[in-house]
Amino acid sequence: FIVEEEGEFFNLLKSAPESIFASPEVQFAVKARLALQDNNYVLYFKMTKQADYLMACMMHKYFTSVRKMALKTMTRVYRVSQAVCKALP
């Protein structure tokens, strides 16, 4: 799950046997990684509630960056909505 290079995670999975790829733990890790790639911070944090202790510990590594991403997104949306409201008569 903790892989530094962007494509390295999925490259590792390509070489894994099907039985490993199909395991619930790996499927959970893939879903969490895709949530990060898609900037879906809501899903990512919801998944931490479903994670077992070890997986939650590994997900914790990304909390700071996911929170920053969430704040950037909310700030950008807020600014756009404020600009639209000011432009309306």
XYZ file of N, CA and C in Angstrom, residues 1-2 28 32 43-49 51 54-63 66:
69
model
N 0.828 -1.196 0.000
C 0.000 0.000 0.000
C 0.862 1.245 0.000
N 1.902 1.275 0.792
C 2.754 2.455 0.846
C 3.822 2.326 -0.232
N -9.197 -3.687 -0.903
C -9.362 -2.509 -0.058
C -8.244 -1.498 -0.333
N -8.577 2.304 -1.772
C -8.012 3.450 -1.056
C -7.057 4.235 -1.949
N -14.291 9.745 0.550
C -14.221 8.285 0.512
C -13.015 7.779 1.295
N -11.877 8.437 1.134
C -10.658 7.993 1.815
C -10.847 7.962 3.327
N -11.405 9.034 3.881
C -11.590 9.063 5.331
C -12.704 8.126 5.793
N -13.716 7.924 4.970
C -14.749 6.936 5.313
C -14.141 5.534 5.357
N -13.205 5.287 4.447
C -12.581 3.971 4.407
C -11.746 3.690 5.650
N -11.196 4.724 6.261
C -10.399 4.490 7.473
C -11.257 3.918 8.592
N -12.538 4.252 8.582
C -13.451 3.708 9.600
C -13.717 2.223 9.369
N -11.410 0.204 7.931
C -10.121 -0.494 7.876
C -9.818 -1.219 9.186
N -4.137 -2.406 11.220
C -2.907 -2.280 10.438
C -3.123 -1.414 9.193
N -4.223 -1.643 8.491
C -4.507 -0.860 7.291
C -4.732 0.610 7.656
N -5.424 0.865 8.746
C -5.650 2.250 9.185
C -4.328 2.935 9.515
N -3.413 2.203 10.104
C -2.086 2.767 10.399
C -1.361 3.143 9.113
N -1.471 2.305 8.089
C -0.816 2.611 6.816
C -1.498 3.791 6.125
N -2.805 3.876 6.237
C -3.536 4.994 5.635
C -3.200 6.303 6.339
N -2.878 6.221 7.609
C -2.578 7.415 8.398
C -1.421 8.215 7.799
N -0.510 7.535 7.134
C 0.643 8.214 6.508
C 0.190 9.334 5.576
N -0.945 9.173 4.940
C -1.415 10.124 3.936
C -2.404 11.155 4.479
N -2.726 11.110 5.751
C -3.734 12.016 6.308
C -3.401 13.483 6.057
N -3.926 14.382 2.371
C -5.340 14.320 2.019
C -6.082 15.508 2.625
